[in-house]
Amino acid sequence: MAIRIRKKRLSRSTGGDLVIFFFLALGAAFMAMPMVYTISQAFKPLNELWLYPPQFFVRNPTLNNFNDLLVLMGQSWVPITRYLFNSLFIVIVGMLGNVITGSLAAYALSKHVFPGRKLINEVIVLSLMFTPTVTAIPNYLTISTLGWVNTYWSVIVPQWQWTLGLYLMRNFITAMVHDSLLEAARIDGASEFRIYAQIVMPLVKPAWLTLIILVFQNLWRETGSMFIYAEELKTLPYALGQVAAGGIARAGVSAAITLVMMSVPIIVFIFNQSKIVETMGTSGMGGE
Amino acid sequence: MSSVVSRKQVIRPGLEGKESLWTRMKKNKVSYVFVGPFILLFTVFTVVPVLLSIVLSFTYFNMLEFPTWIGWTNYIRLFLADEVFLIAVKNTLLFAVITGPVSYLMCFLFAWFINELQPKVRAFMTLLFYAPSISGNVYVVWTWLFSGDTYGYINAHLMNLGIIDRPVQWLVDPTWMMPIVIVVSLWMSLGTTFLVFIAGLQGISQSLYEAGAIDGIKNRWQELWYLTLPAMKEYLMFGAIMSITGSFNAAGQIQALTGPTPTDYATWTVMQHLLDYGHVRYEMGYASAISVVLFLVMVGSQRLVQRMLQKVGS
């Protein structure tokens, strides 16, 4: 597939553009399949959900699943808004912390020369390749020693040292921020914190907008099951999971939940992507 | 004040080598303030646990009793007495050698094509291509497509067309299991790397291309090789690490497709082996040894890719 596009690309003819567009459209249809399926499922009445053989598209769309979901959420012992608050708190504080600690360190590791920098950079790359599965036990011990079991912090603070985020920020700063710009700012007497906040961060906006999407997705799915057991501290995915686990008759509600849970990251994603395009349209900085 | 030096000096930091380490550290205290919060948390939640699990790989640890030191026994057992592990190694290598590079290329090509589109269309296309990553565990759609009975979507169609006369057991027959798992994994692979490539491509300034045109860049291919790829180097390295970890750590989607106990271990990967020992059998020492082996293989691959990427644009 790629080879055919390559040949057409060289000439940059209208025909070539059409071929690319055709393949992109084909790819997009293939990739969009799960999303279309999820939307379709959420509007299916119960008899269609259990139809065999299964059908991809909904035939008689209904809003019943969403109505049932609202009724069930209203019956929950802890108000559903509380779960929503818990989730939002974890997502927002975790996200802000991750972007701040990550970008601060990334700036220094990319643009400063100081003893230990090489070692830290090396350890960070290596740590990306270590499977987190086996580190779960020491982490549990640490969190319980700190007294963070059954608090938001058990989920939030480990996210603040998400290495992938730092690595992403560091690579973008290295590629997009010119040293000459930083030197000019220093000659003008700007402090390092000012340079970080007023020059570096605005320039690498696409980086932290992308990071926000990734962290949001991580934390939005968080059920907190390992550390949080108090009902009033549980998160929305946990609460909705409980609603969906109510048996076969809840299949419709469960499909509606999947759609609701998916739509939030998608909204964040669309908002973020439009911001990325906006920045790049106006700044014109960057490149090597 | 922190000493911030241009690129050339970064390569030869020997210029300041005369001062003692402590003086240099004091001079750069701002830098330590910047990295401090992250490094503190990183040490507590990543470095120490990783070092601990490397130590655990030399012990017998069942999570109930205190670990007992058994030296290299876990590693010897892995390579000499664990046949299933060797099958897992073979499968993982096959899986990683195909999905790693292909997903990497797909991420780049699609990002590159999409980047040429108008902003609104671009945002929409990005969303569509990223959809399998955003919608969580939707790969269950595939179990239904490849369902082994006559009602399975693909079976029903192939039988209608007369290509096959009896249903194929796609997810149970070892001939088909690995290819299907690879296709589904590739479908899921336009994730983080793809987003980073899109953001990276948009960060390359137009003036770079204008200057290139003056310097005699003739076609799209020269532009890609001499301008775009070198400007993307940092992101390419990021993507390489993501592809390596993604392909060597694969387990979740494979388990969802071919079940927790695949026929003849046809799709059993090292990561599944690790999860089996860590979460099912509670042999944490052995599981740690597996993770150390996996780690070494990934570091080796990363070094190899790093060397290859240095040739880009030359």
Coordinates of C-alpha atoms in Angstrom, one line a residue:
Chain A
M1 CA 0.0 0.0 0.0
A2 CA 2.7 2.4 1.1
I3 CA 4.7 1.8 -2.1
R4 CA 1.9 2.8 -4.4
I5 CA 1.5 6.1 -2.5
R6 CA 5.3 6.7 -2.7
K7 CA 5.3 6.5 -6.5
K8 CA 2.4 9.0 -6.7
R9 CA 3.9 11.3 -4.1
L10 CA 7.0 12.0 -6.2
S11 CA 5.1 13.6 -9.0
R12 CA 2.7 15.5 -6.6
S13 CA 0.0 15.3 -9.2
T14 CA -3.7 15.7 -8.5
G15 CA -4.0 12.0 -9.3
G16 CA -1.4 11.3 -6.6
D17 CA -3.2 13.4 -4.1
L18 CA -6.4 11.5 -4.9
V19 CA -4.7 8.1 -4.3
I20 CA -3.4 9.3 -1.0
F21 CA -6.8 10.6 0.0
F22 CA -8.3 7.3 -1.0
F23 CA -5.9 5.3 1.1
L24 CA -6.3 7.7 4.0
A25 CA -10.1 7.4 3.8
L26 CA -9.8 3.6 3.6
G27 CA -7.5 3.6 6.6
A28 CA -9.8 6.0 8.5
A29 CA -12.8 3.8 7.9
F30 CA -10.9 0.8 9.2
M31 CA -9.6 2.7 12.3
A32 CA -13.0 4.3 13.1
M33 CA -14.7 0.9 13.3
P34 CA -14.6 0.5 17.1
M35 CA -15.9 4.0 17.6
V36 CA -18.8 3.5 15.2
Y37 CA -19.5 0.1 16.8
T38 CA -19.6 1.6 20.3
I39 CA -22.0 4.4 19.2
S40 CA -24.2 1.9 17.4
Q41 CA -24.3 -0.4 20.5
A42 CA -25.3 2.4 22.8
F43 CA -28.5 3.1 20.8
K44 CA -29.5 -0.6 20.3
P45 CA -32.6 -1.8 22.1
L46 CA -32.1 -4.9 24.3
N47 CA -33.4 -7.4 21.7
E48 CA -30.9 -6.1 19.1
L49 CA -28.0 -6.3 21.5
W50 CA -28.6 -10.0 22.0
L51 CA -29.4 -10.7 18.4
Y52 CA -27.5 -13.6 16.9
P53 CA -25.7 -13.4 14.6
P54 CA -24.7 -9.9 15.8
Q55 CA -25.3 -6.9 13.6
F56 CA -22.8 -4.1 13.3
F57 CA -25.3 -1.2 12.9
V58 CA -28.3 -0.3 14.9
R59 CA -31.7 -0.8 13.2
N60 CA -34.2 0.7 15.6
P61 CA -32.2 3.3 17.6
T62 CA -33.5 4.1 21.0
L63 CA -32.6 6.3 24.0
N64 CA -33.8 3.8 26.5
N65 CA -30.2 2.8 27.5
F66 CA -29.4 6.3 28.5
N67 CA -32.7 6.7 30.4
D68 CA -32.0 3.5 32.3
L69 CA -28.5 4.7 33.1
L70 CA -29.9 8.0 34.5
V71 CA -32.4 6.1 36.7
L72 CA -29.8 3.7 38.0
M73 CA -27.3 6.4 38.7
G74 CA -30.0 8.2 40.7
Q75 CA -30.4 5.1 42.9
S76 CA -26.8 4.9 43.8
W77 CA -26.0 5.1 47.6
V78 CA -23.2 7.6 47.2
P79 CA -24.4 10.3 44.8
I80 CA -23.0 9.9 41.3
T81 CA -21.7 13.5 41.4
R82 CA -19.3 12.5 44.2
Y83 CA -17.8 9.8 42.0
L84 CA -17.5 12.3 39.2
F85 CA -15.8 14.8 41.5
N86 CA -13.3 12.1 42.6
S87 CA -12.5 11.3 39.0
L88 CA -12.1 14.9 38.0
F89 CA -10.0 15.7 41.0
I90 CA -7.6 12.8 40.3
V91 CA -7.4 13.6 36.6
I92 CA -6.9 17.4 37.0
V93 CA -4.4 17.3 39.9
G94 CA -2.5 14.3 38.4
M95 CA -2.4 16.0 35.0
L96 CA -1.2 19.4 36.3
G97 CA 1.5 17.8 38.5
N98 CA 2.7 15.6 35.7
V99 CA 3.0 18.5 33.3
I100 CA 4.7 20.8 35.8
T101 CA 7.3 18.3 37.3
G102 CA 7.9 16.8 34.0
S103 CA 8.5 20.0 32.0
L104 CA 10.6 21.6 34.7
A105 CA 12.9 18.6 34.8
A106 CA 12.8 18.3 31.0
Y107 CA 13.9 21.9 30.5
A108 CA 16.9 21.4 32.8
L109 CA 17.8 18.0 31.4
S110 CA 17.6 19.3 27.8
K111 CA 19.2 22.8 28.0
H112 CA 21.3 23.0 31.2
V113 CA 24.8 21.4 31.6
F114 CA 25.3 20.2 35.2
P115 CA 27.0 17.3 36.9
G116 CA 24.6 14.3 36.9
R117 CA 22.7 15.3 33.8
K118 CA 24.0 12.6 31.6
L119 CA 23.4 9.9 34.2
I120 CA 19.8 11.1 34.8
N121 CA 19.1 11.1 31.1
E122 CA 20.4 7.6 30.7
V123 CA 18.5 6.3 33.7
I124 CA 15.3 7.8 32.4
V125 CA 15.6 6.1 29.0
L126 CA 16.4 2.8 30.7
S127 CA 13.5 3.0 33.1
L128 CA 11.1 3.3 30.2
M129 CA 12.0 -0.2 29.2
F130 CA 11.4 -1.8 32.6
T131 CA 8.1 -3.6 32.9
P132 CA 6.1 -2.0 35.7
T133 CA 4.3 -5.3 36.6
V134 CA 7.0 -6.4 39.0
T135 CA 7.4 -3.0 40.7
A136 CA 3.8 -3.0 42.0
I137 CA 4.7 -4.6 45.4
P138 CA 7.5 -2.2 46.4
N139 CA 5.2 0.7 45.3
Y140 CA 2.4 -0.6 47.5
L141 CA 4.7 -0.8 50.5
T142 CA 5.9 2.8 49.8
I143 CA 2.4 4.1 49.6
S144 CA 1.2 2.4 52.7
T145 CA 4.3 3.6 54.6
L146 CA 3.5 7.1 53.5
G147 CA 0.0 6.6 54.9
W148 CA -1.5 7.3 51.5
V149 CA -3.6 4.2 51.2
N150 CA -7.3 5.2 50.8
T151 CA -6.5 8.7 49.7
Y152 CA -6.4 10.4 46.3
W153 CA -2.6 10.8 46.6
S154 CA -2.0 7.0 46.1
V155 CA -3.1 7.4 42.5
I156 CA -2.1 11.0 41.9
V157 CA 1.5 11.2 43.1
P158 CA 2.9 8.2 41.2
Q159 CA 1.5 9.8 38.0
W160 CA 3.7 12.9 38.7
Q161 CA 6.8 10.9 37.9
W162 CA 5.4 9.3 34.7
T163 CA 8.7 9.0 32.9
L164 CA 7.2 8.9 29.4
G165 CA 5.8 12.4 30.0
L166 CA 9.2 13.8 31.0
Y167 CA 10.9 12.1 28.1
L168 CA 8.3 13.5 25.6
M169 CA 8.8 17.0 27.0
R170 CA 12.5 16.7 26.9
N171 CA 12.6 15.6 23.3
F172 CA 10.3 18.4 22.2
I173 CA 12.3 21.0 24.1
T174 CA 15.6 19.8 22.5
A175 CA 14.1 19.9 19.0
M176 CA 12.0 23.0 19.2
V177 CA 13.7 25.5 21.5
H178 CA 16.8 27.3 20.0
D179 CA 19.7 27.8 22.3
S180 CA 20.3 31.3 20.8
L181 CA 16.9 32.3 22.0
L182 CA 17.7 31.3 25.6
E183 CA 21.0 33.0 25.5
A184 CA 19.4 36.2 24.3
A185 CA 16.9 36.0 27.2
R186 CA 19.8 35.5 29.6
I187 CA 21.7 38.5 28.4
D188 CA 18.5 40.5 28.9
G189 CA 18.6 39.3 32.5
A190 CA 15.7 36.9 32.6
S191 CA 15.8 34.4 35.4
E192 CA 15.7 30.7 34.6
F193 CA 12.2 30.3 35.9
R194 CA 11.0 33.2 33.7
I195 CA 12.7 31.6 30.7
Y196 CA 11.0 28.4 31.4
A197 CA 7.6 29.9 31.9
Q198 CA 7.6 32.6 29.2
I199 CA 9.8 31.2 26.5
V200 CA 10.1 27.4 26.7
M201 CA 6.6 26.5 27.7
P202 CA 4.8 28.6 25.1
L203 CA 7.1 27.2 22.4
V204 CA 6.5 23.6 23.2
K205 CA 2.7 24.0 23.5
P206 CA 2.1 21.0 21.1
A207 CA 4.2 18.9 23.5
W208 CA 2.2 19.5 26.7
L209 CA -1.1 19.5 24.9
T210 CA -0.2 16.0 23.7
L211 CA 1.0 15.1 27.1
I212 CA -2.4 16.3 28.6
I213 CA -4.2 13.9 26.2
L214 CA -2.1 11.0 27.3
V215 CA -2.3 11.6 31.0
F216 CA -6.0 12.3 30.8
Q217 CA -6.6 8.9 29.1
N218 CA -4.5 7.2 31.8
L219 CA -6.2 8.7 34.8
W220 CA -9.8 8.9 33.4
R221 CA -9.8 5.0 33.3
E222 CA -8.4 4.9 36.8
T223 CA -10.6 2.8 39.1
G224 CA -8.3 3.1 42.1
S225 CA -9.0 -0.5 43.0
M226 CA -5.6 -1.2 44.4
F227 CA -5.4 1.6 46.9
I228 CA -8.8 3.2 47.4
Y229 CA -11.5 1.2 49.2
A230 CA -13.7 3.9 50.8
E231 CA -16.9 4.1 48.8
E232 CA -17.0 7.9 48.8
L233 CA -13.5 8.1 47.4
K234 CA -14.1 5.7 44.5
T235 CA -14.0 7.0 40.9
L236 CA -16.5 7.2 38.1
P237 CA -15.2 4.2 36.1
Y238 CA -15.5 2.1 39.2
A239 CA -19.1 3.3 40.0
L240 CA -20.2 2.8 36.4
G241 CA -18.5 -0.6 36.3
Q242 CA -20.7 -1.6 39.3
V243 CA -23.8 -0.4 37.5
A244 CA -22.9 -2.4 34.4
A245 CA -22.1 -5.5 36.4
G246 CA -25.8 -5.9 37.3
G247 CA -26.4 -8.9 34.9
I248 CA -27.5 -9.6 31.4
A249 CA -30.4 -7.2 31.5
R250 CA -28.0 -4.3 32.0
A251 CA -26.3 -4.9 28.6
G252 CA -28.0 -1.8 27.2
V253 CA -26.9 0.4 30.2
S254 CA -23.5 -1.0 29.9
A255 CA -23.3 0.0 26.2
A256 CA -24.4 3.5 27.1
I257 CA -21.8 3.7 29.8
T258 CA -19.1 2.7 27.3
L259 CA -20.1 5.5 25.1
V260 CA -20.3 8.1 27.9
M261 CA -16.9 7.1 29.2
M262 CA -15.4 7.3 25.8
S263 CA -16.9 10.6 24.8
V264 CA -15.1 12.6 27.5
P265 CA -11.5 11.8 26.3
I266 CA -12.7 12.4 22.8
I267 CA -13.9 15.9 23.7
V268 CA -10.6 16.6 25.4
F269 CA -8.8 15.2 22.4
I270 CA -10.7 17.4 19.9
F271 CA -10.2 20.5 22.0
N272 CA -6.5 19.8 22.4
Q273 CA -5.9 19.1 18.7
S274 CA -7.5 22.3 17.6
K275 CA -5.3 24.2 20.1
I276 CA -2.2 22.5 18.6
V277 CA -3.1 23.6 15.1
E278 CA -3.8 27.1 16.4
T279 CA -0.4 27.5 18.0
M280 CA 1.5 26.3 15.0
G281 CA -0.4 28.6 12.8
T282 CA 0.7 31.7 14.7
S283 CA 4.1 31.1 16.2
G284 CA 6.3 30.0 13.3
M285 CA 9.2 29.2 15.6
G286 CA 10.9 25.8 15.9
G287 CA 12.7 23.4 13.7
E288 CA 16.5 23.0 13.8
Chain B
M1 CA 23.4 30.8 37.8
S2 CA 23.1 27.8 35.7
S3 CA 25.5 27.5 32.9
V4 CA 23.7 27.0 29.7
V5 CA 25.8 26.3 26.8
S6 CA 25.3 25.9 23.1
R7 CA 25.2 22.5 21.4
K8 CA 28.9 22.3 20.7
Q9 CA 29.8 22.7 24.3
V10 CA 27.3 20.1 25.3
I11 CA 29.4 17.6 23.3
R12 CA 32.6 18.7 24.9
P13 CA 31.9 19.5 28.5
G14 CA 35.6 19.2 29.3
L15 CA 35.9 23.0 29.3
E16 CA 34.8 23.3 32.9
G17 CA 36.6 20.1 34.0
K18 CA 39.1 22.0 36.1
E19 CA 36.7 22.9 38.9
S20 CA 35.8 20.5 41.6
L21 CA 32.5 18.6 41.4
W22 CA 31.1 20.4 44.4
T23 CA 31.8 23.9 42.9
R24 CA 30.2 22.9 39.7
M25 CA 27.2 21.5 41.5
K26 CA 26.8 24.7 43.6
K27 CA 27.1 26.8 40.4
N28 CA 24.3 24.8 38.9
K29 CA 21.9 24.8 41.8
V30 CA 19.1 26.2 39.7
S31 CA 19.2 23.1 37.5
Y32 CA 18.8 20.9 40.6
V33 CA 15.8 22.9 41.7
F34 CA 14.3 22.2 38.3
V35 CA 14.9 18.4 38.2
G36 CA 14.5 18.0 42.0
P37 CA 10.7 17.3 42.3
F38 CA 10.7 14.9 39.5
I39 CA 13.8 13.1 40.5
L40 CA 12.7 12.7 44.1
L41 CA 9.4 11.0 43.1
F42 CA 11.1 9.1 40.3
T43 CA 13.6 7.6 42.7
V44 CA 11.0 6.6 45.2
F45 CA 8.4 5.2 42.8
T46 CA 10.6 3.9 39.9
V47 CA 14.3 3.6 40.6
V48 CA 14.2 1.9 44.0
P49 CA 11.4 -0.5 43.0
V50 CA 13.2 -1.5 39.8
L51 CA 16.5 -2.1 41.7
L52 CA 14.5 -4.1 44.3
S53 CA 13.0 -6.3 41.6
I54 CA 16.4 -6.9 40.1
V55 CA 17.5 -8.1 43.5
L56 CA 14.4 -10.2 43.8
S57 CA 15.2 -12.0 40.6
F58 CA 18.0 -13.8 42.5
T59 CA 15.6 -15.0 45.2
Y60 CA 12.7 -17.3 45.7
F61 CA 9.8 -15.1 46.8
N62 CA 6.2 -16.3 47.1
M63 CA 4.9 -13.0 48.6
L64 CA 4.1 -14.8 51.9
E65 CA 7.5 -15.7 53.3
F66 CA 10.6 -13.5 53.3
P67 CA 12.6 -14.0 50.0
T68 CA 15.4 -16.5 50.1
W69 CA 18.6 -16.0 48.1
I70 CA 19.0 -18.7 45.4
G71 CA 21.6 -17.1 43.1
W72 CA 21.3 -17.6 39.4
T73 CA 18.8 -20.5 39.8
N74 CA 15.8 -18.5 38.3
Y75 CA 17.8 -17.6 35.2
I76 CA 19.1 -21.2 34.8
R77 CA 15.6 -22.5 35.1
L78 CA 14.3 -20.0 32.6
F79 CA 16.7 -21.1 29.8
L80 CA 17.3 -24.7 30.6
A81 CA 14.2 -26.1 32.3
D82 CA 11.3 -24.0 31.1
E83 CA 10.1 -25.1 27.7
V84 CA 7.1 -22.8 27.7
F85 CA 9.4 -19.8 28.3
L86 CA 11.4 -20.7 25.2
I87 CA 8.2 -21.0 23.1
A88 CA 7.3 -17.5 24.5
V89 CA 10.7 -16.1 23.5
K90 CA 10.3 -17.4 20.0
N91 CA 6.7 -16.0 19.7
T92 CA 7.7 -12.7 21.2
L93 CA 10.6 -12.2 18.9
L94 CA 8.5 -13.1 15.8
F95 CA 5.7 -10.7 17.0
A96 CA 8.1 -7.9 17.9
V97 CA 10.2 -8.1 14.7
I98 CA 7.0 -7.7 12.6
T99 CA 4.8 -5.3 14.7
G100 CA 7.7 -3.1 16.0
P101 CA 9.0 -1.8 12.6
V102 CA 5.7 -2.0 10.8
S103 CA 3.8 0.0 13.5
Y104 CA 6.6 2.5 13.6
L105 CA 6.5 3.0 9.8
M106 CA 2.7 3.2 9.9
C107 CA 2.8 5.9 12.6
F108 CA 5.2 7.9 10.6
L109 CA 3.6 7.5 7.2
F110 CA 0.1 8.2 8.4
A111 CA 1.3 11.2 10.4
W112 CA 3.1 12.5 7.4
F113 CA 0.2 12.2 5.1
I114 CA -2.3 13.6 7.6
N115 CA 0.0 16.5 8.3
E116 CA -0.4 17.7 4.6
L117 CA -4.2 18.1 5.0
Q118 CA -6.1 21.3 5.9
P119 CA -6.2 22.0 9.6
K120 CA -9.9 21.0 10.1
V121 CA -9.6 17.8 8.1
R122 CA -6.3 17.0 9.8
A123 CA -7.8 17.2 13.3
F124 CA -10.7 15.0 12.2
M125 CA -8.4 12.4 10.5
T126 CA -6.1 12.4 13.6
L127 CA -9.1 11.6 15.7
L128 CA -10.2 8.7 13.5
F129 CA -6.8 7.2 13.3
Y130 CA -6.3 7.5 17.0
A131 CA -9.7 6.1 17.8
P132 CA -8.6 2.5 18.6
S133 CA -6.3 3.9 21.3
I134 CA -8.9 6.3 22.8
S135 CA -11.7 3.8 23.0
G136 CA -10.0 1.5 25.5
N137 CA -10.5 -2.2 25.1
V138 CA -12.5 -2.2 22.0
Y139 CA -10.5 -4.9 20.4
V140 CA -13.3 -7.2 21.5
V141 CA -14.9 -6.2 18.2
W142 CA -12.3 -8.5 16.6
T143 CA -13.3 -11.5 18.6
W144 CA -16.7 -11.2 17.2
L145 CA -15.4 -10.7 13.6
F146 CA -13.2 -13.7 13.9
S147 CA -15.7 -15.8 15.8
G148 CA -15.1 -19.5 14.9
D149 CA -18.7 -20.6 14.2
T150 CA -20.7 -20.2 11.0
Y151 CA -22.2 -17.0 12.3
G152 CA -18.8 -15.3 12.8
Y153 CA -18.8 -12.3 10.5
I154 CA -15.7 -13.4 8.4
N155 CA -16.7 -17.1 8.3
A156 CA -20.2 -16.3 7.2
H157 CA -19.0 -14.1 4.4
L158 CA -16.3 -16.5 3.2
M159 CA -18.8 -19.3 3.2
N160 CA -21.3 -17.3 1.2
L161 CA -18.7 -16.5 -1.4
G162 CA -17.8 -20.2 -1.5
I163 CA -14.2 -19.7 -0.6
I164 CA -14.4 -22.1 2.3
D165 CA -17.0 -24.8 3.0
R166 CA -16.7 -25.1 6.7
P167 CA -16.0 -22.5 9.4
V168 CA -12.4 -21.7 10.3
Q169 CA -11.4 -21.7 13.9
W170 CA -9.6 -18.4 13.6
L171 CA -8.7 -17.9 17.2
V172 CA -8.1 -21.5 18.1
D173 CA -6.2 -22.9 15.1
P174 CA -2.5 -22.2 15.6
T175 CA -2.1 -21.5 11.9
W176 CA -4.2 -18.3 12.1
M177 CA -3.7 -17.2 15.7
M178 CA -0.4 -15.4 15.4
P179 CA -1.3 -13.6 12.1
I180 CA -4.6 -12.4 13.5
V181 CA -3.0 -11.2 16.7
I182 CA -0.4 -9.3 14.6
V183 CA -3.0 -7.6 12.5
V184 CA -5.1 -6.5 15.5
S185 CA -2.0 -5.2 17.3
L186 CA -1.0 -3.1 14.2
W187 CA -4.5 -1.8 14.1
M188 CA -4.2 -0.6 17.7
S189 CA -0.7 0.7 17.3
L190 CA -1.4 4.3 16.1
G191 CA -1.3 5.6 19.6
T192 CA 1.2 7.7 21.5
T193 CA 3.8 7.6 18.8
F194 CA 1.4 8.7 16.1
L195 CA 0.3 11.7 18.2
V196 CA 3.9 12.7 19.0
F197 CA 4.7 12.5 15.3
I198 CA 1.8 14.7 14.4
A199 CA 2.7 17.3 17.0
G200 CA 6.4 17.1 15.9
L201 CA 5.6 17.5 12.2
Q202 CA 3.5 20.6 13.0
G203 CA 6.4 22.0 15.0
I204 CA 8.7 22.1 12.0
S205 CA 8.8 25.7 10.8
Q206 CA 7.9 26.6 7.2
S207 CA 11.1 28.6 6.9
L208 CA 13.1 25.4 7.1
Y209 CA 11.5 24.2 3.9
E210 CA 11.8 27.6 2.2
A211 CA 15.5 27.7 3.0
G212 CA 15.8 24.1 1.7
A213 CA 14.2 25.0 -1.6
I214 CA 16.8 27.7 -2.0
D215 CA 19.5 25.2 -1.2
G216 CA 18.4 23.1 -4.1
I217 CA 16.0 20.5 -2.6
K218 CA 14.3 19.2 -5.7
N219 CA 11.5 16.8 -4.7
R220 CA 9.5 15.5 -1.8
W221 CA 11.9 12.7 -1.1
Q222 CA 14.9 14.9 -0.7
E223 CA 12.8 17.1 1.5
L224 CA 11.8 14.2 3.6
W225 CA 15.4 12.8 4.0
Y226 CA 17.4 16.0 4.3
L227 CA 14.9 18.3 6.1
T228 CA 12.0 16.6 7.7
L229 CA 13.6 13.5 9.2
P230 CA 16.6 15.3 10.7
A231 CA 14.2 17.8 12.3
M232 CA 12.2 14.9 13.6
K233 CA 15.2 13.0 15.1
E234 CA 14.1 13.5 18.7
Y235 CA 10.6 12.3 18.0
L236 CA 11.8 9.4 16.0
M237 CA 13.8 8.2 19.0
F238 CA 10.8 8.6 21.2
G239 CA 8.7 6.6 18.7
A240 CA 11.3 3.9 18.6
I241 CA 11.2 3.3 22.3
M242 CA 7.4 3.2 22.2
S243 CA 7.4 0.7 19.4
I244 CA 10.0 -1.5 21.2
T245 CA 8.2 -1.5 24.5
G246 CA 4.8 -1.9 22.8
S247 CA 5.8 -4.9 20.8
F248 CA 7.9 -6.7 23.5
N249 CA 5.4 -6.0 26.3
A250 CA 2.3 -7.1 24.3
A251 CA -0.1 -9.3 26.4
G252 CA -3.5 -7.7 27.0
Q253 CA -4.9 -7.7 23.4
I254 CA -3.4 -11.1 22.8
Q255 CA -5.1 -12.6 25.8
A256 CA -8.4 -11.0 24.8
L257 CA -8.2 -12.6 21.4
T258 CA -6.8 -16.0 21.9
G259 CA -7.8 -16.5 25.5
P260 CA -5.7 -17.1 28.7
T261 CA -4.5 -20.5 27.5
P262 CA -3.9 -20.4 23.7
T263 CA -3.7 -23.6 21.8
D264 CA -0.2 -25.1 21.8
Y265 CA 1.0 -21.8 23.3
A266 CA 0.8 -20.5 19.8
T267 CA 0.4 -16.9 20.9
W268 CA 2.1 -17.2 24.3
T269 CA 4.4 -14.2 24.8
V270 CA 7.1 -13.5 27.4
M271 CA 4.9 -10.8 29.0
Q272 CA 2.1 -13.4 29.4
H273 CA 4.5 -15.7 31.0
L274 CA 5.6 -12.9 33.3
L275 CA 2.0 -12.1 34.3
D276 CA 1.3 -15.8 34.8
Y277 CA 4.1 -16.2 37.3
G278 CA 3.6 -12.8 38.9
H279 CA -0.2 -12.6 39.2
V280 CA -1.4 -16.2 39.1
R281 CA 1.4 -18.4 40.6
Y282 CA 2.8 -15.7 42.9
E283 CA 6.4 -16.6 42.2
M284 CA 7.7 -13.1 42.2
G285 CA 11.4 -14.0 42.1
Y286 CA 10.9 -15.9 38.9
A287 CA 8.6 -13.2 37.5
S288 CA 11.3 -10.6 38.3
A289 CA 13.9 -12.7 36.4
I290 CA 11.7 -12.7 33.4
S291 CA 11.3 -9.0 33.6
V292 CA 15.1 -8.5 33.8
V293 CA 15.6 -10.7 30.7
L294 CA 12.9 -8.7 28.8
F295 CA 14.5 -5.5 29.9
L296 CA 17.9 -6.5 28.6
V297 CA 16.5 -7.5 25.2
M298 CA 14.6 -4.2 24.9
V299 CA 17.7 -2.1 25.9
G300 CA 19.7 -4.0 23.2
S301 CA 17.0 -3.3 20.6
Q302 CA 16.9 0.4 21.6
R303 CA 20.7 0.7 21.2
L304 CA 20.5 -0.8 17.8
V305 CA 17.7 1.5 16.6
Q306 CA 19.6 4.5 18.1
R307 CA 22.6 3.6 16.0
M308 CA 20.4 3.3 12.9
L309 CA 18.7 6.6 13.6
Q310 CA 22.0 8.4 13.7
K311 CA 22.4 7.7 10.0
V312 CA 19.2 9.6 9.2
G313 CA 19.7 12.7 7.0
S314 CA 23.4 11.9 6.1

